[in-house]
Coordinates of C-alpha atoms in Angstrom, one line a residue:
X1180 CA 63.3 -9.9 -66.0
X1181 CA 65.2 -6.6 -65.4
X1182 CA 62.2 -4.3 -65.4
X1183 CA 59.9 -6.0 -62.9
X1184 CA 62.5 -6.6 -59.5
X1185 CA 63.6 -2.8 -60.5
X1186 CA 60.1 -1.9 -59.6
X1187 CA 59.5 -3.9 -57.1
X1188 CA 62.3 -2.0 -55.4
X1189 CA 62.5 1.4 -56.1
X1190 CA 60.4 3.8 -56.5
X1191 CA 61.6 5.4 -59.1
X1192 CA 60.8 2.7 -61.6
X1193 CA 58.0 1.5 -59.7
X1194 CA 55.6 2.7 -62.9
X1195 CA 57.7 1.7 -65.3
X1196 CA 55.5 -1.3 -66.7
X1197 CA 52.1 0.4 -67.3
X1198 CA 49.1 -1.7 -67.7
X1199 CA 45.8 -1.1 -69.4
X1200 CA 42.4 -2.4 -69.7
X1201 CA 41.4 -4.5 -72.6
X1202 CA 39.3 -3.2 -74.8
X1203 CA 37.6 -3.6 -78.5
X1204 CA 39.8 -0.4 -78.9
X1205 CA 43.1 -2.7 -77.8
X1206 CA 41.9 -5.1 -81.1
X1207 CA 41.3 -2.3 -83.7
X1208 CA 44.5 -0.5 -82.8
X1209 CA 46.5 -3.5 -82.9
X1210 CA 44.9 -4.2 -87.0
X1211 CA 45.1 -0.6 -87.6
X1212 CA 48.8 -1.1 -86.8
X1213 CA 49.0 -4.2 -89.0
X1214 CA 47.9 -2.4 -91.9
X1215 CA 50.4 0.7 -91.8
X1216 CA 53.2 -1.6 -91.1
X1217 CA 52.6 -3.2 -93.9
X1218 CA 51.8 -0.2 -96.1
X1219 CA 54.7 1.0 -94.6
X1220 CA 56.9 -1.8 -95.4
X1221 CA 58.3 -2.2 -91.9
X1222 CA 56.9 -1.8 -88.2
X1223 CA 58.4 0.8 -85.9
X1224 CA 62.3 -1.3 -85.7
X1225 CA 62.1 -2.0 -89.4
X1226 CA 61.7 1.4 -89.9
X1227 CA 65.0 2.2 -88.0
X1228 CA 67.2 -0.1 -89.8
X1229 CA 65.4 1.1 -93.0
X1230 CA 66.6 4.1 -92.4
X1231 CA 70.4 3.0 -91.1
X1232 CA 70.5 1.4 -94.5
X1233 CA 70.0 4.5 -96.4
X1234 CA 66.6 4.7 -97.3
X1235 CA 65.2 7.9 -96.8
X1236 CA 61.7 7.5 -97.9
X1237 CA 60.9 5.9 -94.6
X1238 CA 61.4 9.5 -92.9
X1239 CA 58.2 10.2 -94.1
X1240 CA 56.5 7.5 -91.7
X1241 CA 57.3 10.3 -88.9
X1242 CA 55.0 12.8 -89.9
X1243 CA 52.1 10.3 -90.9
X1244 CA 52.5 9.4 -87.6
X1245 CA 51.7 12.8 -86.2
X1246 CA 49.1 13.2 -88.4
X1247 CA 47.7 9.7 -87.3
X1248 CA 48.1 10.6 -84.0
X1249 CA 46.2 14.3 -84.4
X1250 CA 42.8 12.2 -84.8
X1251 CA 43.2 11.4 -81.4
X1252 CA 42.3 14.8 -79.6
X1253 CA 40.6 15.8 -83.1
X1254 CA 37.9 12.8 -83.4
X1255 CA 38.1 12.4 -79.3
X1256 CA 39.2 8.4 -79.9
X1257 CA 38.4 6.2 -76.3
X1258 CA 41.6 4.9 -75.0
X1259 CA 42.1 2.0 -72.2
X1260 CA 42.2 2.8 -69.1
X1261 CA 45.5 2.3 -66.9
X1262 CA 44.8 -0.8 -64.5
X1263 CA 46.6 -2.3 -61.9
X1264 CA 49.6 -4.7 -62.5
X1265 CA 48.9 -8.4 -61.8
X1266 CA 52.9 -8.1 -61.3
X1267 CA 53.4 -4.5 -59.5
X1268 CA 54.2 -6.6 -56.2
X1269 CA 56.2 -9.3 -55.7
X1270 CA 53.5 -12.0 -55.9
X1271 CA 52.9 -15.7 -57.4
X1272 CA 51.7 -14.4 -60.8
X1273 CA 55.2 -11.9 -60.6
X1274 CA 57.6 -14.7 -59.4
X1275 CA 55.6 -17.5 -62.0
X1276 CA 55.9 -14.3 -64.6
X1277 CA 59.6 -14.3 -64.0
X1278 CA 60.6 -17.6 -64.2
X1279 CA 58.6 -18.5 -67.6
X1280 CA 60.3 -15.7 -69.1
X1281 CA 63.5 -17.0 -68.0
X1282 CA 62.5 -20.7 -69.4
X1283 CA 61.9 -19.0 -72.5
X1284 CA 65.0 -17.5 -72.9
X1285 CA 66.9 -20.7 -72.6
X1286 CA 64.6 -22.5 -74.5
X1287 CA 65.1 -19.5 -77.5
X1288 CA 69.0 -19.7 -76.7
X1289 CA 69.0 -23.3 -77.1
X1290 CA 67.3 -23.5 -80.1
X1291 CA 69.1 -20.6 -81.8
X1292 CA 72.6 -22.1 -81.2
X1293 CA 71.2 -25.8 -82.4
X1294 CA 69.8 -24.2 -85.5
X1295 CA 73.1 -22.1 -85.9
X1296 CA 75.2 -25.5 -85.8
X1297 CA 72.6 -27.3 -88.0
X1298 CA 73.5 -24.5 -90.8
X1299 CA 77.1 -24.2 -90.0
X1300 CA 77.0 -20.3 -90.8
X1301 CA 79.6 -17.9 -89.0
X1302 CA 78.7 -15.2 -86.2
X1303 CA 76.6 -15.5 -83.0
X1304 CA 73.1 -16.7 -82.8
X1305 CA 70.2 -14.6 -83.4
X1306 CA 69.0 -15.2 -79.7
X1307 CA 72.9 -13.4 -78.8
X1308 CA 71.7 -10.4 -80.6
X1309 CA 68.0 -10.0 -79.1
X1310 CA 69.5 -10.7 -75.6
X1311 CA 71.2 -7.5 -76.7
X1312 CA 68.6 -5.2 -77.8
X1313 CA 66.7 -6.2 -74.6
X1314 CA 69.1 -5.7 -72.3
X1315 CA 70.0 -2.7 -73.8
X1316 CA 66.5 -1.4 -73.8
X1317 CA 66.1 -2.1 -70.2
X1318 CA 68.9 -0.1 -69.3
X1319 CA 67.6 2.7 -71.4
X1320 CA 64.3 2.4 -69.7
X1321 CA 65.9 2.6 -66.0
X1322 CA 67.9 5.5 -67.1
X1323 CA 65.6 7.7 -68.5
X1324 CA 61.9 6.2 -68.7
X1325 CA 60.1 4.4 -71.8
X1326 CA 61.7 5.7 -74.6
X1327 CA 59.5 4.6 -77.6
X1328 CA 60.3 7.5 -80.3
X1329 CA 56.3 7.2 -81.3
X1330 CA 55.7 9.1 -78.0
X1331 CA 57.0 12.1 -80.0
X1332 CA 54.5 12.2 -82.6
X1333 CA 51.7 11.7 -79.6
X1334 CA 52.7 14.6 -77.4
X1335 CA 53.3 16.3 -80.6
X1336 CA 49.8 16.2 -81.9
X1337 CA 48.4 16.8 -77.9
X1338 CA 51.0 19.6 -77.3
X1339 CA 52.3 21.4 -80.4
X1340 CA 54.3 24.3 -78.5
X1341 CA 57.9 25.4 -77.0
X1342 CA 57.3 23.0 -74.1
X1343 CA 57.3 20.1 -76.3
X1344 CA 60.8 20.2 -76.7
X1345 CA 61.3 19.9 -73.1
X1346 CA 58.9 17.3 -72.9
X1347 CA 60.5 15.1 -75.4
X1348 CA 64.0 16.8 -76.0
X1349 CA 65.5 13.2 -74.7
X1350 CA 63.4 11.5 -77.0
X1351 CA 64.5 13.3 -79.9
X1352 CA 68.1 13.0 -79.0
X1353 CA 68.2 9.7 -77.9
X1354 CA 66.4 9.2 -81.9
X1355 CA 68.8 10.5 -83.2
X1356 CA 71.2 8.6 -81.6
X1357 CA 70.1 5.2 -82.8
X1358 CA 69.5 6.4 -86.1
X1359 CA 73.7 7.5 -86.1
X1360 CA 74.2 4.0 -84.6
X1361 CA 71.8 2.3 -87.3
X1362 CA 74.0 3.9 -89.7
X1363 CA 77.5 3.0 -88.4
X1364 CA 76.3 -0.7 -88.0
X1365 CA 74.8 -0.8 -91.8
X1366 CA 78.5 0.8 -92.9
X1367 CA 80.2 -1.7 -91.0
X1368 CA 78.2 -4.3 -92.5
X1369 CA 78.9 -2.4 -95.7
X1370 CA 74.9 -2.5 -96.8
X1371 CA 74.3 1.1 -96.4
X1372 CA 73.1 2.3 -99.6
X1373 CA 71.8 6.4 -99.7
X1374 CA 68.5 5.9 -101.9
X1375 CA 66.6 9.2 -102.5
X1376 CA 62.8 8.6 -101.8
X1377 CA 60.0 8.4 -104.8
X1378 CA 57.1 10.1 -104.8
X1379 CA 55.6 6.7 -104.2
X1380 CA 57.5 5.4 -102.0
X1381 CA 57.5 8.5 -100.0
X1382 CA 53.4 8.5 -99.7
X1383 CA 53.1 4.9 -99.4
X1384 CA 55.6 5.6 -95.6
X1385 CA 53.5 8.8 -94.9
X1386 CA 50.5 6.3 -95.3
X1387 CA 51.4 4.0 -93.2
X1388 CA 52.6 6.1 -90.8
X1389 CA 48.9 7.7 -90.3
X1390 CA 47.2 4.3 -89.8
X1391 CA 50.1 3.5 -87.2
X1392 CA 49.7 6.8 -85.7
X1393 CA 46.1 6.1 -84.7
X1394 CA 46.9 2.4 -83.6
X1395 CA 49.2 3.7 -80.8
X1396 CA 46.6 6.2 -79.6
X1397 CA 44.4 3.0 -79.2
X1398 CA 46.7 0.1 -77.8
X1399 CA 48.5 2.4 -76.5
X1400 CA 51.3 2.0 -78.1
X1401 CA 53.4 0.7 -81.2
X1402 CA 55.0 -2.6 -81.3
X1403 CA 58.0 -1.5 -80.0
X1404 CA 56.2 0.0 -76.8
X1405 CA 53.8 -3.7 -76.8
X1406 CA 57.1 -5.4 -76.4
X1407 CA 59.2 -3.3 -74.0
X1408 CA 56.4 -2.4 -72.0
X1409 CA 52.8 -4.1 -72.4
X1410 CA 53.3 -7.7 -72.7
X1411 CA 56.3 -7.8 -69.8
X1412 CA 53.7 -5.8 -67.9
X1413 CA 51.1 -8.3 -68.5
X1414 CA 48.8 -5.6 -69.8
X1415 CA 45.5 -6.7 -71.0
X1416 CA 45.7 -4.5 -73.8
X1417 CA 49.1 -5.5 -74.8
X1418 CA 47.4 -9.0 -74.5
X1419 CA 44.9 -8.6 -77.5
X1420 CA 46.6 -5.7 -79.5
X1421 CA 50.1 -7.8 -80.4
X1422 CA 48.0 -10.9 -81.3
X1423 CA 45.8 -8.5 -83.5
X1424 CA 48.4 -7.0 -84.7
X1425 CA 50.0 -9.8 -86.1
X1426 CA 47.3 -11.8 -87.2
X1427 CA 46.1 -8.7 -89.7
X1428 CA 50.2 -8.8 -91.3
X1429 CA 50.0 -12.4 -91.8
X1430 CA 46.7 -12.5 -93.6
X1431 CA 47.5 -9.1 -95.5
X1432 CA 50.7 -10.5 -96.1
X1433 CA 49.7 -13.8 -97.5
X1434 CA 46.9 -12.4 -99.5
X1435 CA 49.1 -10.1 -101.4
X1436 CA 51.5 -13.2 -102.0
X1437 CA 48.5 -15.1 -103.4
X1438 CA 47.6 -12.4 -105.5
X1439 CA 50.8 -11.8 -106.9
X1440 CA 51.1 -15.6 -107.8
X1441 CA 47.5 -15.7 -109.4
X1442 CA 49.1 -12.9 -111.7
X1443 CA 52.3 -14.3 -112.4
X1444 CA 50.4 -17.6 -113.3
X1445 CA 50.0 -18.6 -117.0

């Protein structure tokens, strides 16, 4: 809702909403991403507040993902190609866009505060903070372009030279930032806890991080970039990937918690 009249307007942010083709590339990179977020233990903002919470093992996730992102220009992996925007213009489909996102906002911001009242905990609704985080990452957006930290580890693995730094120098910084403000908001909340990484741990991040690494060669993009960018763009890709993607955690998720009570079971 912030992104799409920006473009409209300007310019400037007239590409920020990319879309892609669908492809049987869009569905195997959003299960590949499945898989390393669960071998990982969290997706791409798990991973952050992992990290704001002290636990350094999940550092390793960053070079997995350059690794997993290497196989694209190694193993030549197809891609989707960039197609036009159903919502570039201001159309029906953009307009119609707009307003269902807005009814689902309400409708979130309803049901949040209802279920916040029915529990009679403390603190603002849960729909207070996502307003938040997207707002916030819209402004980022306008400021300084998409600013998913997994295009790092991509122009990383296409471009590993001094230029890099100037290609992603904001990138890293603006990282960094989030990571120092993951950490002040875990301190506040006094849950930050410095946990030193196991050898386990530490591969079972790196591992994950290599089959996420490939998914957002394929998608393009993590889940983070599927939900700033893809699905407000109305990608195609975007459109199959996130459903993939989350059909493969559920199952993988639910089969390990069958397992585990078949083996608990007397």
């Amino acid at each position: 809702m912030v992104l799409l009249p920006a473009g409209w307007f300007s310019e400037r942010w007239g590409g920020l909403l990319p879309s892609h083709s669908a492809a049987w590339t869009s569905a195997v990179g959003g299960a590949l991403f499945g898989i390393g977020a669960v071998i990982n233990g969290a997706c791409n903002f798990g991973t952050i507040d992992k990290l704001g919470c002290g636990e350094t093992r999940y550092l390793m996730l960053f070079p997995g993902l350059f690794v997993g992102a290497s196989f694209g220009p190694i193993l030549d992996l197809p891609r989707p190609d960039v197609t036009g925007s159903l919502i570039g213009d201001i159309n029906l489909i953009s307009i119609g866009w707009i307003v269902f996102c807005l009814a689902m906002v309400i409708a979130f911001w309803i049901a949040s505060v209802r279920r916040k009242q029915q529990r009679g905990t403390p603190g603002k609704p849960v729909a207070a903070y996502l307003s938040v985080i997207g707002g916030l990452g819209a402004v980022i957006t306008l400021a300084i372009g998409p600013w998913h930290y997994t295009r790092i580890a991509v122009s990383a693995s296409e471009n590993w030279s001094s230029s890099l730094f100037i290609e992603v120098g904001e990138l890293i910084g603006l990282f960094c930032a989030v990571i120092v403000g993951a950490v002040i908001a875990s301190i506040q909340k006094d849950c930050f806890r410095l946990q030193w990484p196991t050898f386990t741990g530490a591969l079972t991040c790196f591992v994950g991080g290599v089959f996420m690494g490939t998914a957002i060669l394929l998608i393009p993009g993590g889940n983070e970039g599927m939900i700033f960018s893809g699905i407000p763009s109305l990608s195609p890709s975007a459109a199959i990937a996130y459903p993939a993607m989350c059909a493969t955690i559920a199952i993988l998720v639910w089969t390990s918690s069958r397992m585990e009570r078949t083996a608990t079971a007397p």
